[in-house]
mmCIF file of C-alpha atoms in Angstrom:
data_model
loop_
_atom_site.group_PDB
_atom_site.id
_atom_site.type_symbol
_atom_site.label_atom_id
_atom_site.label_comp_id
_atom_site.label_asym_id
_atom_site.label_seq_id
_atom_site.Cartn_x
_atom_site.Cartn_y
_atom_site.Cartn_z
ATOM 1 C CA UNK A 252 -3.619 24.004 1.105
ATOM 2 C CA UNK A 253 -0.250 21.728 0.701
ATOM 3 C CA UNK A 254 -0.568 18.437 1.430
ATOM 4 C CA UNK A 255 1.448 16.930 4.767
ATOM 5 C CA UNK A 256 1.239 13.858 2.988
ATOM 6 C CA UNK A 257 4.770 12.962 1.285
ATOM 7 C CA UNK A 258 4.560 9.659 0.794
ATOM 8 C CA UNK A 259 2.055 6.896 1.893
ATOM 9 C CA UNK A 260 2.936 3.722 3.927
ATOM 10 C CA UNK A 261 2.972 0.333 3.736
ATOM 11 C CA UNK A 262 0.695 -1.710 5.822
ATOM 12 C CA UNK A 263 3.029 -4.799 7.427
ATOM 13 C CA UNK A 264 0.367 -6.627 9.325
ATOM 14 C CA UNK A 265 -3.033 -5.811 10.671
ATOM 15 C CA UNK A 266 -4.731 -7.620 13.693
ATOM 16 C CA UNK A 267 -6.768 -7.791 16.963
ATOM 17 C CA UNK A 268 -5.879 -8.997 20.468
ATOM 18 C CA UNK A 269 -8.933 -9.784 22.565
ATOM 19 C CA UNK A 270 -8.336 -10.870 26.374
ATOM 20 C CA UNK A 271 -11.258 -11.847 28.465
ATOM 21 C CA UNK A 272 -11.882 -10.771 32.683
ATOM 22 C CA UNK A 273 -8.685 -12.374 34.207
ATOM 23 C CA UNK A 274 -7.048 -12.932 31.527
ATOM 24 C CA UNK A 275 -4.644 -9.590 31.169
ATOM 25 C CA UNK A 276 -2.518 -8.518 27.478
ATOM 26 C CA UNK A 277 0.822 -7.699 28.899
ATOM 27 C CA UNK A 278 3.845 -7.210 26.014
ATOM 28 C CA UNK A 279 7.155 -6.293 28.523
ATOM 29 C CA UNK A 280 9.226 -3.583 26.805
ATOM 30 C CA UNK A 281 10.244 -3.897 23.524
ATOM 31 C CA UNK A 282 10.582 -1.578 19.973
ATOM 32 C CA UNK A 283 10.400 -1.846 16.701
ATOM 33 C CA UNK A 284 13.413 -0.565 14.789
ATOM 34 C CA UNK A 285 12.576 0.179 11.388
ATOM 35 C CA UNK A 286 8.118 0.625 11.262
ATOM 36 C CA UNK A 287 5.765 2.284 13.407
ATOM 37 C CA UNK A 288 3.026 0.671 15.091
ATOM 38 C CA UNK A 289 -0.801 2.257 15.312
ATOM 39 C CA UNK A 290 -2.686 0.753 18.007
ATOM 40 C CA UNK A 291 -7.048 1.193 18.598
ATOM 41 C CA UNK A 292 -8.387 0.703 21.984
ATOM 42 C CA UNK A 293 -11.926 -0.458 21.378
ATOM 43 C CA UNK A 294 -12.914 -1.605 24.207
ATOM 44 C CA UNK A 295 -11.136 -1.638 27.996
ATOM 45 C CA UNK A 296 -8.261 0.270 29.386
ATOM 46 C CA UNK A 297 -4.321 -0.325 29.783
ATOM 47 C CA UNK A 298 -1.751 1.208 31.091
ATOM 48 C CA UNK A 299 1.181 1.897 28.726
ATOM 49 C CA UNK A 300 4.622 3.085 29.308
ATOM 50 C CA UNK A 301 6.115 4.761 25.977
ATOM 51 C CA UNK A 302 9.676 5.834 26.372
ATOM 52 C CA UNK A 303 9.740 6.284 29.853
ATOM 53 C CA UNK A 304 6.394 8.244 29.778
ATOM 54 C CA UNK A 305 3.670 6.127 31.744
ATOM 55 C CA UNK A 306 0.020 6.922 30.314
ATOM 56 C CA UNK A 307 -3.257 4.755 30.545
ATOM 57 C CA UNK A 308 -5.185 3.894 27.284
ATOM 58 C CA UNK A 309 -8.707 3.985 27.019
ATOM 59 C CA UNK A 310 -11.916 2.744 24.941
ATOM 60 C CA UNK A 311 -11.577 5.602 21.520
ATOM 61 C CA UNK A 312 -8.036 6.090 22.104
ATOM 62 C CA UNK A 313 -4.980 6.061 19.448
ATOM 63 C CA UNK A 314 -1.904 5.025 20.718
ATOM 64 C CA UNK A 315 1.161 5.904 18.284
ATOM 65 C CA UNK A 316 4.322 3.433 19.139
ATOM 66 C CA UNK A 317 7.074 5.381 16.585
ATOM 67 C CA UNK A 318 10.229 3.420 15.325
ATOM 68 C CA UNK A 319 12.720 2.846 17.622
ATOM 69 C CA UNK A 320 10.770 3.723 20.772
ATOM 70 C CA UNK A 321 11.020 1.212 23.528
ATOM 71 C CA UNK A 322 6.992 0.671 24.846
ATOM 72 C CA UNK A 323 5.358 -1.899 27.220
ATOM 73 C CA UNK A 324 1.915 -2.549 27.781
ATOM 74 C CA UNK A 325 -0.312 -4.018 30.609
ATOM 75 C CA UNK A 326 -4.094 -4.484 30.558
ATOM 76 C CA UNK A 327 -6.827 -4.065 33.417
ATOM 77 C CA UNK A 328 -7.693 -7.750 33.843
ATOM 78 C CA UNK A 329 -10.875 -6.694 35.915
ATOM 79 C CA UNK A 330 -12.200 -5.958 32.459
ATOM 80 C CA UNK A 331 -12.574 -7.156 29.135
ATOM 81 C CA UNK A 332 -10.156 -5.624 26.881
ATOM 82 C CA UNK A 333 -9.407 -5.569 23.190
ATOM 83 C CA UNK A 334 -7.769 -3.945 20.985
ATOM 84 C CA UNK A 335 -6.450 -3.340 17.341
ATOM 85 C CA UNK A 336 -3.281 -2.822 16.045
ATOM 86 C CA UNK A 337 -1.221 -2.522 12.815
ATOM 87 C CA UNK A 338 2.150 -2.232 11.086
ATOM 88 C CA UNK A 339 2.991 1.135 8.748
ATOM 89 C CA UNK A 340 6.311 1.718 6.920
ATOM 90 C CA UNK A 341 7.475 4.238 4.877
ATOM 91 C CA UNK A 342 4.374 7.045 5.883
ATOM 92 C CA UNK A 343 6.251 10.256 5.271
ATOM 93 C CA UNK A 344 4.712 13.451 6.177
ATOM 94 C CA UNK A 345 6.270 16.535 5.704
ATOM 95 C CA UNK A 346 8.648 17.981 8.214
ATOM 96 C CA UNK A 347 8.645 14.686 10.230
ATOM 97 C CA UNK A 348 10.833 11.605 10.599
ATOM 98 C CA UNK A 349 9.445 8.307 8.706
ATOM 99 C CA UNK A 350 7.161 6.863 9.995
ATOM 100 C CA UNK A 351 5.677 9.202 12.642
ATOM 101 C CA UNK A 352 2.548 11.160 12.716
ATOM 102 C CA UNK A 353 3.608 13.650 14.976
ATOM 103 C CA UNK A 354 7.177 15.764 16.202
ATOM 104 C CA UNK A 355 8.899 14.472 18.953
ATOM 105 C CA UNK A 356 7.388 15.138 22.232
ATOM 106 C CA UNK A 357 3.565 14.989 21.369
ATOM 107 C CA UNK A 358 1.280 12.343 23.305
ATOM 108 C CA UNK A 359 1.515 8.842 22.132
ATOM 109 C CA UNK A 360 -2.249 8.529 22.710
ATOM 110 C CA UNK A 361 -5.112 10.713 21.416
ATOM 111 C CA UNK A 362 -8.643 10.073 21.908
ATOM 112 C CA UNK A 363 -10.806 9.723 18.476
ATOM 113 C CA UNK A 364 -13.602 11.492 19.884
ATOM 114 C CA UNK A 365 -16.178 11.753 16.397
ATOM 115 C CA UNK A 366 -14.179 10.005 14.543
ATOM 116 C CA UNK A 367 -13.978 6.904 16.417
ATOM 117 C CA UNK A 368 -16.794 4.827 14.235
ATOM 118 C CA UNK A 369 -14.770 5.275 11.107
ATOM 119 C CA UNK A 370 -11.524 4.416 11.903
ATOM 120 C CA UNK A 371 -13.154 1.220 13.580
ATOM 121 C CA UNK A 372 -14.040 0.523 10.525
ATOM 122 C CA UNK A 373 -11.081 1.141 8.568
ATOM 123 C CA UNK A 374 -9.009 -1.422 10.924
ATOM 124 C CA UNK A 375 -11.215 -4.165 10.673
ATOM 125 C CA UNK A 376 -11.022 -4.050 6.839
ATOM 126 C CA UNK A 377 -7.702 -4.168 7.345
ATOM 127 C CA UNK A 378 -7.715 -6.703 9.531
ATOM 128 C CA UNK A 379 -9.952 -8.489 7.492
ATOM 129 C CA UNK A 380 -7.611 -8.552 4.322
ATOM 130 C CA UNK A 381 -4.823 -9.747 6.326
ATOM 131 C CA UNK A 382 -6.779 -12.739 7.648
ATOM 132 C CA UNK A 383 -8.471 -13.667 4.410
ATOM 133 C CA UNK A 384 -5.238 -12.840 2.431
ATOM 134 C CA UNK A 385 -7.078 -12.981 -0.840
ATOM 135 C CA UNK A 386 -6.260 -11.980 -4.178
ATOM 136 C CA UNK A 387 -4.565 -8.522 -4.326
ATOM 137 C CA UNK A 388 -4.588 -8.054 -0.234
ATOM 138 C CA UNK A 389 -1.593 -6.212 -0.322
ATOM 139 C CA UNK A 390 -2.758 -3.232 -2.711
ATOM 140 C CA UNK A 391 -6.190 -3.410 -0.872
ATOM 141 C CA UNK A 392 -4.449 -2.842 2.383
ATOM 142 C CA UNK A 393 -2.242 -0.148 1.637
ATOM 143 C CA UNK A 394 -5.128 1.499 0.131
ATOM 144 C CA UNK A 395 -6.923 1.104 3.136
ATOM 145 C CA UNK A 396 -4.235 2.324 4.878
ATOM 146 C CA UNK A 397 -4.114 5.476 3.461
ATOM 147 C CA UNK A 398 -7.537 6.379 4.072
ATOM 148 C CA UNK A 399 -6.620 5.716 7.896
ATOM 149 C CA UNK A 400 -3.716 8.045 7.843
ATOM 150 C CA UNK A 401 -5.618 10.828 6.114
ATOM 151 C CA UNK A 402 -8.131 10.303 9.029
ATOM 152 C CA UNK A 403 -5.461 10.359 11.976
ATOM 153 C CA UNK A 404 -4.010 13.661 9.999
ATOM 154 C CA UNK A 405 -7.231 15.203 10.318
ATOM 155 C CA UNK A 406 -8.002 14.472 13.604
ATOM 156 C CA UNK A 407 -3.993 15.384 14.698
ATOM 157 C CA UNK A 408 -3.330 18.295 12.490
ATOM 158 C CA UNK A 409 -6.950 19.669 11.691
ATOM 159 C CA UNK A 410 -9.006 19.671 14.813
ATOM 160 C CA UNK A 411 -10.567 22.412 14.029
ATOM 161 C CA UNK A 412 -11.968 20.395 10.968
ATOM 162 C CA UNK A 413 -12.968 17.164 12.498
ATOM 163 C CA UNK A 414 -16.837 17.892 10.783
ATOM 164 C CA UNK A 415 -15.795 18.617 7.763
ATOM 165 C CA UNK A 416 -16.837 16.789 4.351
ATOM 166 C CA UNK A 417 -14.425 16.059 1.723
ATOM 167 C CA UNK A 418 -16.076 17.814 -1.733
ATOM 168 C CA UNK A 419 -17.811 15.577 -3.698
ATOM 169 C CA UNK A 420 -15.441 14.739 -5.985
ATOM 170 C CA UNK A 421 -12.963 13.893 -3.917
ATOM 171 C CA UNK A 422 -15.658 11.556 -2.324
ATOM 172 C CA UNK A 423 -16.089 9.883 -5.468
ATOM 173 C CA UNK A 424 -12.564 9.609 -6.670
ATOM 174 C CA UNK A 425 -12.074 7.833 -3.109
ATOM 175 C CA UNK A 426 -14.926 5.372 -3.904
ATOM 176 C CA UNK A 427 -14.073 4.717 -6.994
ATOM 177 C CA UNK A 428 -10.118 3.796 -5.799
ATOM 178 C CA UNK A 429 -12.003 1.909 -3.107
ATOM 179 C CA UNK A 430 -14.005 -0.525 -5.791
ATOM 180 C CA UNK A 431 -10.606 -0.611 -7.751
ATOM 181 C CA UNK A 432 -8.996 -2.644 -5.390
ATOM 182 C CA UNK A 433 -11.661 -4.099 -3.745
ATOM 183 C CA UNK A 434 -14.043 -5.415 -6.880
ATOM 184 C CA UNK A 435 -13.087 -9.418 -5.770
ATOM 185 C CA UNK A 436 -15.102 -9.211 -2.798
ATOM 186 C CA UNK A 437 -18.343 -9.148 -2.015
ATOM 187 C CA UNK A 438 -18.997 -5.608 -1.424
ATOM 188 C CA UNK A 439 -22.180 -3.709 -0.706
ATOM 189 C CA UNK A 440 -23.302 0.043 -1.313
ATOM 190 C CA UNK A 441 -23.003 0.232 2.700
ATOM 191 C CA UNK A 442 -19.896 -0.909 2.385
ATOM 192 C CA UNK A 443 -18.764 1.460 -0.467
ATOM 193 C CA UNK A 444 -20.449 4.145 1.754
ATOM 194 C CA UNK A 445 -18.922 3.762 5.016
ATOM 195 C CA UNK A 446 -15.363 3.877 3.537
ATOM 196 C CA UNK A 447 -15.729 7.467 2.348
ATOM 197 C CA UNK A 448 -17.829 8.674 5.294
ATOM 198 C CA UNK A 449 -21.064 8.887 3.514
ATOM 199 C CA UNK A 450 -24.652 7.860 3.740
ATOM 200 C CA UNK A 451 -25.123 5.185 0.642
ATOM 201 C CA UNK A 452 -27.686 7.726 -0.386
ATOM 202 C CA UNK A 453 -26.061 10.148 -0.609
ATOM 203 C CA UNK A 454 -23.120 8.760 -2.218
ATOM 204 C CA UNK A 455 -25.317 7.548 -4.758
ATOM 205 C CA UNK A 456 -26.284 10.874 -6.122
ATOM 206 C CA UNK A 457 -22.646 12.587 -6.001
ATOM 207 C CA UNK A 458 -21.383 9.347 -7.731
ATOM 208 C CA UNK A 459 -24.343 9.103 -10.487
ATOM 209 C CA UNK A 460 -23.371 12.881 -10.992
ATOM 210 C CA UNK A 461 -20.434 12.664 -10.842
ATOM 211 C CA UNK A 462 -19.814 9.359 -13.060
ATOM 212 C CA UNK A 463 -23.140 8.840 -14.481
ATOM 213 C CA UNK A 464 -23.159 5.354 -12.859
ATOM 214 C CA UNK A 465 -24.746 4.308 -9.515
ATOM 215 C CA UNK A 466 -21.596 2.572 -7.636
ATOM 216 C CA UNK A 467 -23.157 -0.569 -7.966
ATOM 217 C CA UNK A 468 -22.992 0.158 -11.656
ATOM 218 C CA UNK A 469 -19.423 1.255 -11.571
ATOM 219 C CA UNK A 470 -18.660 -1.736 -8.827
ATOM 220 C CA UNK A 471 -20.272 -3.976 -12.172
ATOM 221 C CA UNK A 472 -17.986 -2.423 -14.925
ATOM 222 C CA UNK A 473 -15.118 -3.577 -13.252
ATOM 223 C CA UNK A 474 -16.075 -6.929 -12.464
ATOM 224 C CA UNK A 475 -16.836 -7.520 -16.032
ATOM 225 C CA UNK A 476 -14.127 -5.786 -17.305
ATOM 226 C CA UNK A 477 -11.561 -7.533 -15.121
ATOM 227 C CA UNK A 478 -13.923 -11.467 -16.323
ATOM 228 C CA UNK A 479 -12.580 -10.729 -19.877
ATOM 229 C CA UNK A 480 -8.965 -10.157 -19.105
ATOM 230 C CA UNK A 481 -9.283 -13.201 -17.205
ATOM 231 C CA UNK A 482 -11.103 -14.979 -20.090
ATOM 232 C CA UNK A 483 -8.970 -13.624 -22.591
ATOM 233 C CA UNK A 484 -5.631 -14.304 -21.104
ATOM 234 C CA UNK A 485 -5.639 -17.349 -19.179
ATOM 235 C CA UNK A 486 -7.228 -20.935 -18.966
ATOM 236 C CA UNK A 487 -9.011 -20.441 -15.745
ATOM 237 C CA UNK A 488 -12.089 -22.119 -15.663
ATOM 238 C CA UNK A 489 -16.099 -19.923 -15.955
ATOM 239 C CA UNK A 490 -16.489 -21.108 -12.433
ATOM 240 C CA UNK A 491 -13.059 -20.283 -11.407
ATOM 241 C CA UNK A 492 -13.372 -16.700 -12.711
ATOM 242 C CA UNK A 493 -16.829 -15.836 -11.261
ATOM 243 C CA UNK A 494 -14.861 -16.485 -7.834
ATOM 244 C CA UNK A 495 -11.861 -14.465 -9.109
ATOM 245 C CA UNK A 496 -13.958 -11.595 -9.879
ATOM 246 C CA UNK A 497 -16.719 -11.464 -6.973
ATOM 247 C CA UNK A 498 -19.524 -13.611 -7.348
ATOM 248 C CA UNK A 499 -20.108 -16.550 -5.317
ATOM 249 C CA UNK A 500 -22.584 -17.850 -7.777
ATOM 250 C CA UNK A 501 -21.822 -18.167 -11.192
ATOM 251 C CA UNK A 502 -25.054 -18.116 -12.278
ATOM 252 C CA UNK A 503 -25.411 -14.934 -11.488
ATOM 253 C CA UNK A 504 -22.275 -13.945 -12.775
ATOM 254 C CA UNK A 505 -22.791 -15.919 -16.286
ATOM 255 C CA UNK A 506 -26.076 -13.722 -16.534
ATOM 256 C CA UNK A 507 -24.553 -10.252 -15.262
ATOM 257 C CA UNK A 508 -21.675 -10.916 -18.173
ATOM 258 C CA UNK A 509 -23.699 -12.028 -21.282
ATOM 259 C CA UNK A 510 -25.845 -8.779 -19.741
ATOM 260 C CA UNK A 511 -22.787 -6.890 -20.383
ATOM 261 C CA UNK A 512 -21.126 -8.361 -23.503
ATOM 262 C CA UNK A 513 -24.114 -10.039 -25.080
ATOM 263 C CA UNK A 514 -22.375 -13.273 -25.130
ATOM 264 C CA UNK A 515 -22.096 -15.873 -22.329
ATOM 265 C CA UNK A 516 -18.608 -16.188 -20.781
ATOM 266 C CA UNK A 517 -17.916 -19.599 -22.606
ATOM 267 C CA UNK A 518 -18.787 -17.887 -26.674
ATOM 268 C CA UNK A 519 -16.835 -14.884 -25.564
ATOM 269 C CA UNK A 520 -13.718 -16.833 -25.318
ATOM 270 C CA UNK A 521 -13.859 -19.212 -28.075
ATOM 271 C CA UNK A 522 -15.270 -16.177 -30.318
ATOM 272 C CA UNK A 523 -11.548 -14.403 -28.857
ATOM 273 C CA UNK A 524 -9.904 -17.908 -29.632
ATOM 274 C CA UNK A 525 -11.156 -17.607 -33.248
ATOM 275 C CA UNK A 526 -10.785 -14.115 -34.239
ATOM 276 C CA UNK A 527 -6.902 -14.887 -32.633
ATOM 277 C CA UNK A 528 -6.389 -17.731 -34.573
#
């Protein structure tokens, strides 16, 4: 099967509005010329009105705001309501305009239905890089990203496939990009689980098969392998690249890297300083 996928987007921005009883979101129309905007309702209703179409939003829903397409938006204030939203540019899929996930004429909102746990999920990590903006949020984001757009294209082009696993190792692969860009942060085998749709025990065994590492292992391996680049090319301090490379204590990470090398962080890079000089 060809993929619809031409080429992935950029992720512009990533955040949540969240309005309290009385206090209603209202944007008055607007449109943004040259991105798309991909909105979550996750909890409350609004009533949208997406080039001249009127529609009302509801907990699970999508709502799809293409470029160029005037929109305005006005919550039920009788209710909480709150919502996420983000920026895309540049998705291409194949047979579309930029930046759209659908032809001309389809809804601009779809409900989630099964699938309405994981993209949660994916749009508060998003969210969360954008907030934090730590080291390499960009690359995290867009990598994110994508694995949001491959779930709106399944739910929007393959319905009949909504259940359907990836193979395991796809599933892996996807981990494995997913510690890649993520190996800075303090990440857990939930964590690593949830963002390929997987139970973490289950993950474990395709990934151990698949790698012969647990993730944790693999998740490990790049830490240390990105602590002596670090140590090897800049002055940065032990402490300094601990933080840089995922541990908040350095303790832990002093012991998880002479674990791994055999020397502590400090002989490492005099014994590099040496052999250089």
């Amino acid at each position: 099967m060809n993929s619809l996928l031409v080429e992935a987007p950029t992720c512009l921005y990533a955040a949540e509005v969240r309005k309290r009883v009385g206090e209603p979101s209202v944007y008055p129309l607007h449109r943004h010329e040259h991105h798309g905007e991909l909105l979550l309702i996750v909890e409350g209703e609004a009533r949208y009105v997406v080039d001249r179409t009127p529609f009302v939003a509801r907990q699970g829903d999508l709502v799809f705001f293409p470029p160029g397409v005037w929109h305005q938006e006005a919550s039920e204030p009788s209710t909480p309501f709150r919502f996420y939203y983000l920026g895309h540019q540049g998705l291409r899929l194949a047979g579309l305009p930029v930046d759209r996930f659908d032809a001309p004429g389809q809804p601009f909102v779809r409900p989630t239905r099964d699938r309405f746990r994981s993209m949660k999920s994916e749009f508060e990590r998003l969210i969360e890089e954008f907030g934090d903006a730590p080291p390499e949020y960009q690359a995290a984001a867009d990598a994110s990203l994508l694995l949001l757009v491959v779930d709106v294209l399944r739910l929007l082009r393959y319905p009949e496939r909504t259940e359907s696993r990836p193979t395991a190792d796809r599933s892996v692969r996807l981990a494995t990009l997913f510690i890649n860009d993520r190996y800075s942060l303090p990440l857990t085998l939930e964590e690593i689980a949830a963002a390929v749709h997987l139970s973490p025990f289950h993950l474990s065994r395709i990934f151990r098969r698949e790698t012969g590492l647990s993730p944790i292992q693999y998740l490990i391996r790049c830490r240390m392998e990105a602590a002596k680049r670090l140590l090897s090319t800049t002055d940065e301090s032990v402490e300094k690249v601990a933080e840089l490379v995922g541990y908040g204590s350095p303790t832990a990470f002093y012991r998880q890297f002479k674990r791994a090398t055999g020397a502590s962080p400090a002989k490492f890079r005099k014994d590099l300083l040496t052999l250089n000089n």
